[in-house]
């Protein structure tokens, strides 16, 4: 293995990894896969400019222990799950010259970690939750631009680098609040507390207040619609006193056409039309001589009427 090749992280990512490492970095693993943050952006020096190289990444288990978060810190909680040989991923740029590799940072931003054993995605690496892992970068020299992933007799390992401060614990949810705050602070794609990942967004409607989960601002609730009280039989509004003379109806009582009997034609002389005691036209008079029981007049005070017939507030 060559000692001339020097590998480090890009300055910005190097600073973030060391900051997260001081709080025991955590990485979310989920069935659909999750990218690493901070990113793995390596800077390499010391390669031969004209030789061909290929870069490979794998994530190896740091020890044989399982961990748990208790009383604000991580501690060992038993023996680790049995793990197989770690999955190795070649960089998608394939075989390139040393000059090309050294020109720009080598980024593995397509790699995702998952807790699904059955995942067939080529860019996903399976990890056990509550276990500690460390990414490892390996540099291979190739004699020709052969397709990556196909072993060649001429392919040889140049160097392999394992940076201790890139170590992390795989979790399904952040345990340390300090790590979660750092993720929110530096990762523009992190979900804010009380934001999209904490509550489902409700569909807006005309009668319900909506919650904007992206800004965590709740609109003021709209007043509820008042319910109209229904009275049967319906009361007629108070009308002005009738203008016809000799009226025996009290002028201070609201007139309800449903509580008065109609006169009979047999009580009047032929050819004489009885006076109409109502200021509005009525339907056809009764021709039957049946007697109707007298109905008392109903007096509704103004205060009660206002309580029975509240106004409708339309929002």
mmCIF file of C-alpha atoms in Angstrom:
data_model
loop_
_atom_site.group_PDB
_atom_site.id
_atom_site.type_symbol
_atom_site.label_atom_id
_atom_site.label_comp_id
_atom_site.label_asym_id
_atom_site.label_seq_id
_atom_site.Cartn_x
_atom_site.Cartn_y
_atom_site.Cartn_z
ATOM 1 C CA UNK A 1 0.000 0.000 0.000
ATOM 2 C CA UNK A 2 1.318 3.405 -0.974
ATOM 3 C CA UNK A 3 2.003 5.979 1.731
ATOM 4 C CA UNK A 4 2.280 8.807 -0.788
ATOM 5 C CA UNK A 5 -1.458 9.007 -1.437
ATOM 6 C CA UNK A 6 -3.176 11.453 0.933
ATOM 7 C CA UNK A 7 -6.937 11.420 1.439
ATOM 8 C CA UNK A 8 -8.980 13.868 3.497
ATOM 9 C CA UNK A 9 -12.436 15.381 3.440
ATOM 10 C CA UNK A 10 -13.366 18.625 1.761
ATOM 11 C CA UNK A 11 -12.730 21.479 4.196
ATOM 12 C CA UNK A 12 -16.391 22.346 4.792
ATOM 13 C CA UNK A 13 -17.468 18.726 5.236
ATOM 14 C CA UNK A 14 -14.424 17.980 7.376
ATOM 15 C CA UNK A 15 -15.463 20.725 9.808
ATOM 16 C CA UNK A 16 -19.046 19.434 9.976
ATOM 17 C CA UNK A 17 -18.020 15.809 10.543
ATOM 18 C CA UNK A 18 -15.757 16.802 13.426
ATOM 19 C CA UNK A 19 -18.529 18.947 14.939
ATOM 20 C CA UNK A 20 -21.056 16.102 14.769
ATOM 21 C CA UNK A 21 -18.497 13.620 16.051
ATOM 22 C CA UNK A 22 -18.095 15.663 19.239
ATOM 23 C CA UNK A 23 -21.782 14.889 19.983
ATOM 24 C CA UNK A 24 -21.705 11.221 18.891
ATOM 25 C CA UNK A 25 -23.075 11.545 15.377
ATOM 26 C CA UNK A 26 -26.281 9.730 14.417
ATOM 27 C CA UNK A 27 -27.621 8.743 11.004
ATOM 28 C CA UNK A 28 -31.233 7.926 10.195
ATOM 29 C CA UNK A 29 -31.875 4.548 8.561
ATOM 30 C CA UNK A 30 -35.247 3.867 6.964
ATOM 31 C CA UNK A 31 -36.781 1.352 4.591
ATOM 32 C CA UNK A 32 -36.826 3.738 1.622
ATOM 33 C CA UNK A 33 -33.204 4.770 2.245
ATOM 34 C CA UNK A 34 -31.635 7.948 3.609
ATOM 35 C CA UNK A 35 -28.604 9.901 2.435
ATOM 36 C CA UNK A 36 -25.707 10.628 4.747
ATOM 37 C CA UNK A 37 -25.273 14.050 6.304
ATOM 38 C CA UNK A 38 -22.701 15.503 6.507
ATOM 39 C CA UNK A 39 -21.664 14.426 3.035
ATOM 40 C CA UNK A 40 -18.731 12.242 2.125
ATOM 41 C CA UNK A 41 -16.659 14.496 -0.167
ATOM 42 C CA UNK A 42 -13.076 13.279 -0.309
ATOM 43 C CA UNK A 43 -10.051 15.199 -1.539
ATOM 44 C CA UNK A 44 -7.233 13.003 -2.806
ATOM 45 C CA UNK A 45 -3.595 13.841 -3.508
ATOM 46 C CA UNK A 46 -0.520 11.865 -4.618
ATOM 47 C CA UNK A 47 -1.982 9.798 -7.464
ATOM 48 C CA UNK A 48 -0.085 9.357 -10.703
ATOM 49 C CA UNK A 49 -1.687 11.690 -13.192
ATOM 50 C CA UNK A 50 -1.611 9.261 -16.135
ATOM 51 C CA UNK A 51 -2.560 6.054 -14.336
ATOM 52 C CA UNK A 52 -6.129 4.833 -14.109
ATOM 53 C CA UNK A 53 -7.934 4.488 -10.816
ATOM 54 C CA UNK A 54 -11.331 3.514 -9.468
ATOM 55 C CA UNK A 55 -12.847 4.563 -6.118
ATOM 56 C CA UNK A 56 -14.899 2.272 -3.904
ATOM 57 C CA UNK A 57 -16.843 2.990 -0.688
ATOM 58 C CA UNK A 58 -18.155 0.643 1.970
ATOM 59 C CA UNK A 59 -19.441 1.164 5.512
ATOM 60 C CA UNK A 60 -18.033 -1.239 8.055
ATOM 61 C CA UNK A 61 -19.179 -1.965 11.578
ATOM 62 C CA UNK A 62 -16.938 -0.263 14.117
ATOM 63 C CA UNK A 63 -17.211 -2.915 16.833
ATOM 64 C CA UNK A 64 -19.227 -5.915 17.959
ATOM 65 C CA UNK A 65 -21.522 -3.987 20.332
ATOM 66 C CA UNK A 66 -25.082 -2.846 20.286
ATOM 67 C CA UNK A 67 -25.856 0.588 21.769
ATOM 68 C CA UNK A 68 -28.698 2.334 23.571
ATOM 69 C CA UNK A 69 -29.289 5.975 24.488
ATOM 70 C CA UNK A 70 -29.955 6.393 28.191
ATOM 71 C CA UNK A 71 -29.703 9.355 30.586
ATOM 72 C CA UNK A 72 -28.493 11.645 27.803
ATOM 73 C CA UNK A 73 -25.626 9.488 26.555
ATOM 74 C CA UNK A 74 -24.846 6.424 24.455
ATOM 75 C CA UNK A 75 -23.794 3.225 26.177
ATOM 76 C CA UNK A 76 -23.223 -0.397 25.218
ATOM 77 C CA UNK A 77 -26.247 -2.664 25.660
ATOM 78 C CA UNK A 78 -25.112 -6.057 24.466
ATOM 79 C CA UNK A 79 -23.612 -7.960 21.588
ATOM 80 C CA UNK A 80 -24.067 -6.718 18.037
ATOM 81 C CA UNK A 81 -26.312 -8.370 15.477
ATOM 82 C CA UNK A 82 -24.638 -10.849 13.175
ATOM 83 C CA UNK A 83 -23.547 -8.989 10.073
ATOM 84 C CA UNK A 84 -22.377 -10.118 6.679
ATOM 85 C CA UNK A 85 -19.613 -8.780 4.486
ATOM 86 C CA UNK A 86 -20.279 -5.040 3.952
ATOM 87 C CA UNK A 87 -21.652 -3.985 0.612
ATOM 88 C CA UNK A 88 -19.109 -2.220 -1.611
ATOM 89 C CA UNK A 89 -20.115 0.543 -3.998
ATOM 90 C CA UNK A 90 -17.977 1.821 -6.851
ATOM 91 C CA UNK A 91 -18.016 5.511 -7.628
ATOM 92 C CA UNK A 92 -20.333 6.134 -10.633
ATOM 93 C CA UNK A 93 -17.574 7.981 -12.521
ATOM 94 C CA UNK A 94 -15.924 4.615 -13.083
ATOM 95 C CA UNK A 95 -12.244 4.310 -14.073
ATOM 96 C CA UNK A 96 -10.520 7.654 -14.551
ATOM 97 C CA UNK A 97 -7.026 9.042 -14.587
ATOM 98 C CA UNK A 98 -5.321 10.250 -11.431
ATOM 99 C CA UNK A 99 -5.356 13.760 -12.830
ATOM 100 C CA UNK A 100 -9.163 13.698 -13.130
ATOM 101 C CA UNK A 101 -9.657 12.311 -9.632
ATOM 102 C CA UNK A 102 -7.447 14.968 -8.084
ATOM 103 C CA UNK A 103 -9.080 17.842 -9.991
ATOM 104 C CA UNK A 104 -12.345 17.802 -8.021
ATOM 105 C CA UNK A 105 -13.649 16.385 -4.717
ATOM 106 C CA UNK A 106 -14.832 12.772 -4.861
ATOM 107 C CA UNK A 107 -18.435 12.802 -3.668
ATOM 108 C CA UNK A 108 -20.566 9.792 -2.781
ATOM 109 C CA UNK A 109 -23.831 11.718 -2.540
ATOM 110 C CA UNK A 110 -25.882 8.963 -4.190
ATOM 111 C CA UNK A 111 -25.255 6.457 -1.415
ATOM 112 C CA UNK A 112 -28.190 5.749 0.901
ATOM 113 C CA UNK A 113 -28.415 3.703 4.090
ATOM 114 C CA UNK A 114 -31.414 1.508 4.830
ATOM 115 C CA UNK A 115 -32.672 -0.906 7.503
ATOM 116 C CA UNK A 116 -34.408 -3.118 4.910
ATOM 117 C CA UNK A 117 -32.597 -6.403 4.361
ATOM 118 C CA UNK A 118 -34.566 -7.075 1.168
ATOM 119 C CA UNK A 119 -33.606 -3.823 -0.544
ATOM 120 C CA UNK A 120 -32.410 -4.480 -4.097
ATOM 121 C CA UNK A 121 -31.418 -0.874 -4.829
ATOM 122 C CA UNK A 122 -27.816 -0.795 -5.997
ATOM 123 C CA UNK A 123 -27.060 2.490 -4.211
ATOM 124 C CA UNK A 124 -28.392 1.368 -0.798
ATOM 125 C CA UNK A 125 -26.326 -0.093 2.023
ATOM 126 C CA UNK A 126 -28.022 -2.115 4.745
ATOM 127 C CA UNK A 127 -27.210 -1.159 8.361
ATOM 128 C CA UNK A 128 -28.483 -2.397 11.708
ATOM 129 C CA UNK A 129 -30.129 0.213 13.902
ATOM 130 C CA UNK A 130 -28.372 1.018 17.202
ATOM 131 C CA UNK A 131 -24.985 -0.098 15.821
ATOM 132 C CA UNK A 132 -21.872 1.951 15.206
ATOM 133 C CA UNK A 133 -20.399 2.287 11.696
ATOM 134 C CA UNK A 134 -17.539 4.001 9.872
ATOM 135 C CA UNK A 135 -17.264 4.765 6.118
ATOM 136 C CA UNK A 136 -14.145 3.475 4.359
ATOM 137 C CA UNK A 137 -12.766 4.729 1.018
ATOM 138 C CA UNK A 138 -10.589 2.405 -1.059
ATOM 139 C CA UNK A 139 -8.527 3.386 -4.107
ATOM 140 C CA UNK A 140 -7.829 0.773 -6.780
ATOM 141 C CA UNK A 141 -5.424 1.000 -9.699
ATOM 142 C CA UNK A 142 -6.565 -0.398 -13.044
ATOM 143 C CA UNK A 143 -4.566 -1.091 -16.191
ATOM 144 C CA UNK A 144 -7.483 -0.344 -18.502
ATOM 145 C CA UNK A 145 -10.870 1.331 -18.497
ATOM 146 C CA UNK A 146 -12.734 -1.844 -17.654
ATOM 147 C CA UNK A 147 -16.327 -1.693 -16.412
ATOM 148 C CA UNK A 148 -16.409 -1.057 -12.701
ATOM 149 C CA UNK A 149 -17.385 -3.934 -10.441
ATOM 150 C CA UNK A 150 -15.729 -6.574 -12.632
ATOM 151 C CA UNK A 151 -12.605 -8.043 -10.968
ATOM 152 C CA UNK A 152 -9.502 -7.852 -13.120
ATOM 153 C CA UNK A 153 -6.164 -9.554 -12.499
ATOM 154 C CA UNK A 154 -4.391 -6.258 -12.986
ATOM 155 C CA UNK A 155 -6.565 -4.373 -10.480
ATOM 156 C CA UNK A 156 -4.754 -3.762 -7.204
ATOM 157 C CA UNK A 157 -5.517 -1.922 -4.011
ATOM 158 C CA UNK A 158 -3.560 1.326 -3.735
ATOM 159 C CA UNK A 159 -4.791 2.566 -0.351
ATOM 160 C CA UNK A 160 -7.737 2.414 1.999
ATOM 161 C CA UNK A 161 -8.709 5.263 4.347
ATOM 162 C CA UNK A 162 -10.906 5.093 7.438
ATOM 163 C CA UNK A 163 -11.435 8.464 9.159
ATOM 164 C CA UNK A 164 -12.356 7.953 12.796
ATOM 165 C CA UNK A 165 -14.390 11.156 13.093
ATOM 166 C CA UNK A 166 -16.793 9.981 10.363
ATOM 167 C CA UNK A 167 -18.065 7.323 12.771
ATOM 168 C CA UNK A 168 -21.816 7.353 13.484
ATOM 169 C CA UNK A 169 -24.594 5.337 15.125
ATOM 170 C CA UNK A 170 -27.465 4.180 12.921
ATOM 171 C CA UNK A 171 -30.876 5.072 14.379
ATOM 172 C CA UNK A 172 -34.484 5.121 13.225
ATOM 173 C CA UNK A 173 -35.057 8.454 15.052
ATOM 174 C CA UNK A 174 -32.608 10.937 16.507
ATOM 175 C CA UNK A 175 -31.898 10.251 20.174
ATOM 176 C CA UNK A 176 -29.606 13.129 21.102
ATOM 177 C CA UNK A 177 -31.270 16.560 20.942
ATOM 178 C CA UNK A 178 -27.910 18.216 20.295
ATOM 179 C CA UNK A 179 -27.403 16.133 17.140
ATOM 180 C CA UNK A 180 -30.956 16.844 15.977
ATOM 181 C CA UNK A 181 -30.439 20.595 16.377
ATOM 182 C CA UNK A 182 -27.200 20.427 14.386
ATOM 183 C CA UNK A 183 -28.947 18.517 11.598
ATOM 184 C CA UNK A 184 -31.653 21.174 11.449
ATOM 185 C CA UNK A 185 -29.093 23.972 11.539
ATOM 186 C CA UNK A 186 -26.786 22.742 8.790
ATOM 187 C CA UNK A 187 -28.898 20.439 6.627
ATOM 188 C CA UNK A 188 -31.292 22.453 4.412
ATOM 189 C CA UNK A 189 -33.356 19.316 3.762
ATOM 190 C CA UNK A 190 -33.846 18.362 7.412
ATOM 191 C CA UNK A 191 -37.448 18.349 8.691
ATOM 192 C CA UNK A 192 -38.099 21.003 11.272
ATOM 193 C CA UNK A 193 -39.508 20.211 14.692
ATOM 194 C CA UNK A 194 -43.340 20.352 14.535
ATOM 195 C CA UNK A 195 -43.110 20.527 10.760
ATOM 196 C CA UNK A 196 -43.807 18.194 7.851
ATOM 197 C CA UNK A 197 -42.634 14.949 9.456
ATOM 198 C CA UNK A 198 -44.523 15.471 12.784
ATOM 199 C CA UNK A 199 -48.088 16.149 11.637
ATOM 200 C CA UNK A 200 -50.091 15.336 8.548
ATOM 201 C CA UNK A 201 -51.454 18.234 6.582
ATOM 202 C CA UNK A 202 -55.144 18.530 6.546
ATOM 203 C CA UNK A 203 -57.055 19.358 3.415
ATOM 204 C CA UNK A 204 -58.332 22.951 3.552
ATOM 205 C CA UNK A 205 -62.075 23.481 3.543
ATOM 206 C CA UNK A 206 -64.405 26.445 3.578
ATOM 207 C CA UNK A 207 -65.703 25.783 7.078
ATOM 208 C CA UNK A 208 -62.494 24.670 8.803
ATOM 209 C CA UNK A 209 -59.279 26.431 9.705
ATOM 210 C CA UNK A 210 -56.153 25.143 7.998
ATOM 211 C CA UNK A 211 -52.667 24.515 9.267
ATOM 212 C CA UNK A 212 -49.674 25.246 7.080
ATOM 213 C CA UNK A 213 -47.206 22.624 8.129
ATOM 214 C CA UNK A 214 -44.325 24.117 6.134
ATOM 215 C CA UNK A 215 -44.292 27.336 8.135
ATOM 216 C CA UNK A 216 -45.849 26.027 11.357
ATOM 217 C CA UNK A 217 -48.318 28.930 11.345
ATOM 218 C CA UNK A 218 -51.915 28.252 12.269
ATOM 219 C CA UNK A 219 -54.596 30.542 10.861
ATOM 220 C CA UNK A 220 -57.182 32.015 13.216
ATOM 221 C CA UNK A 221 -60.234 29.796 13.555
ATOM 222 C CA UNK A 222 -63.394 31.021 11.886
ATOM 223 C CA UNK A 223 -66.518 31.554 14.030
ATOM 224 C CA UNK A 224 -69.050 28.781 13.962
ATOM 225 C CA UNK A 225 -72.346 29.205 12.228
ATOM 226 C CA UNK A 226 -75.244 29.946 14.538
ATOM 227 C CA UNK A 227 -78.210 27.583 14.390
ATOM 228 C CA UNK A 228 -81.671 28.993 13.748
ATOM 229 C CA UNK A 229 -84.423 27.952 16.173
ATOM 230 C CA UNK A 230 -87.560 26.723 14.398
ATOM 231 C CA UNK A 231 -91.018 27.201 15.934
ATOM 232 C CA UNK A 232 -94.150 25.444 14.821
ATOM 233 C CA UNK A 233 -96.598 26.828 13.922
ATOM 234 C CA UNK A 234 -94.658 29.760 12.481
ATOM 235 C CA UNK A 235 -95.334 33.139 14.028
ATOM 236 C CA UNK A 236 -96.256 35.991 11.757
ATOM 237 C CA UNK A 237 -94.482 39.305 12.222
ATOM 238 C CA UNK A 238 -96.270 42.041 14.104
ATOM 239 C CA UNK A 239 -98.490 44.008 11.709
ATOM 240 C CA UNK A 240 -99.919 47.524 12.065
ATOM 241 C CA UNK A 241 -103.473 47.720 13.451
ATOM 242 C CA UNK A 242 -106.253 47.274 10.897
ATOM 243 C CA UNK A 243 -107.893 50.360 9.473
ATOM 244 C CA UNK A 244 -111.453 48.978 9.136
ATOM 245 C CA UNK A 245 -114.048 50.076 11.746
ATOM 246 C CA UNK A 246 -115.790 47.972 14.428
ATOM 247 C CA UNK A 247 -112.857 45.588 14.647
ATOM 248 C CA UNK A 248 -112.996 43.198 17.567
ATOM 249 C CA UNK A 249 -109.345 42.091 17.102
ATOM 250 C CA UNK A 250 -106.858 43.550 19.600
ATOM 251 C CA UNK A 251 -104.396 45.857 17.865
ATOM 252 C CA UNK A 252 -101.561 44.937 20.226
ATOM 253 C CA UNK A 253 -101.646 41.211 19.383
ATOM 254 C CA UNK A 254 -99.804 39.725 16.372
ATOM 255 C CA UNK A 255 -102.224 38.328 13.833
ATOM 256 C CA UNK A 256 -101.855 34.660 12.991
ATOM 257 C CA UNK A 257 -104.252 33.424 10.283
ATOM 258 C CA UNK A 258 -104.064 29.871 11.598
ATOM 259 C CA UNK A 259 -105.831 30.557 14.906
ATOM 260 C CA UNK A 260 -109.013 32.323 13.735
ATOM 261 C CA UNK A 261 -112.180 30.754 12.365
ATOM 262 C CA UNK A 262 -113.750 31.982 9.199
ATOM 263 C CA UNK A 263 -117.361 33.212 8.967
ATOM 264 C CA UNK A 264 -119.963 31.037 7.273
ATOM 265 C CA UNK A 265 -122.072 32.198 4.403
ATOM 266 C CA UNK A 266 -125.211 30.824 6.097
ATOM 267 C CA UNK A 267 -124.944 33.519 8.761
ATOM 268 C CA UNK A 268 -125.342 36.370 6.307
ATOM 269 C CA UNK A 269 -128.234 37.564 4.207
ATOM 270 C CA UNK A 270 -128.223 36.491 0.616
ATOM 271 C CA UNK A 271 -126.488 39.002 -1.569
ATOM 272 C CA UNK A 272 -124.631 40.659 1.312
ATOM 273 C CA UNK A 273 -120.923 39.994 1.476
ATOM 274 C CA UNK A 274 -119.503 39.862 4.974
ATOM 275 C CA UNK A 275 -116.740 42.264 5.831
ATOM 276 C CA UNK A 276 -113.217 40.899 5.611
ATOM 277 C CA UNK A 277 -111.561 41.375 8.993
ATOM 278 C CA UNK A 278 -108.119 40.675 7.578
ATOM 279 C CA UNK A 279 -105.988 43.220 5.676
ATOM 280 C CA UNK A 280 -104.902 40.498 3.210
ATOM 281 C CA UNK A 281 -106.859 38.111 0.962
ATOM 282 C CA UNK A 282 -107.732 34.676 2.340
ATOM 283 C CA UNK A 283 -108.430 31.356 0.695
ATOM 284 C CA UNK A 284 -111.860 29.932 -0.048
ATOM 285 C CA UNK A 285 -114.301 30.071 2.948
ATOM 286 C CA UNK A 286 -115.652 26.924 4.539
ATOM 287 C CA UNK A 287 -119.039 25.734 3.229
ATOM 288 C CA UNK A 288 -119.607 23.208 6.004
ATOM 289 C CA UNK A 289 -121.778 24.307 8.955
ATOM 290 C CA UNK A 290 -119.501 22.453 11.346
ATOM 291 C CA UNK A 291 -118.567 24.449 14.362
ATOM 292 C CA UNK A 292 -114.926 25.128 15.178
ATOM 293 C CA UNK A 293 -113.703 25.481 18.738
ATOM 294 C CA UNK A 294 -112.665 28.918 19.609
ATOM 295 C CA UNK A 295 -108.940 29.312 19.913
ATOM 296 C CA UNK A 296 -107.393 31.687 22.397
ATOM 297 C CA UNK A 297 -105.166 34.379 21.112
ATOM 298 C CA UNK A 298 -101.463 33.809 21.633
ATOM 299 C CA UNK A 299 -99.478 36.627 23.079
ATOM 300 C CA UNK A 300 -95.720 36.530 22.530
ATOM 301 C CA UNK A 301 -93.652 39.076 24.286
ATOM 302 C CA UNK A 302 -91.022 40.865 22.260
ATOM 303 C CA UNK A 303 -88.224 39.614 24.438
ATOM 304 C CA UNK A 304 -89.223 35.946 23.979
ATOM 305 C CA UNK A 305 -89.675 36.393 20.273
ATOM 306 C CA UNK A 306 -86.126 37.668 19.908
ATOM 307 C CA UNK A 307 -84.819 34.653 21.777
ATOM 308 C CA UNK A 308 -86.812 32.215 19.631
ATOM 309 C CA UNK A 309 -85.844 33.800 16.360
ATOM 310 C CA UNK A 310 -82.177 34.672 16.585
ATOM 311 C CA UNK A 311 -80.461 36.182 13.618
ATOM 312 C CA UNK A 312 -78.411 33.971 11.346
ATOM 313 C CA UNK A 313 -74.752 34.813 11.325
ATOM 314 C CA UNK A 314 -73.286 33.760 8.025
ATOM 315 C CA UNK A 315 -69.555 33.339 8.048
#
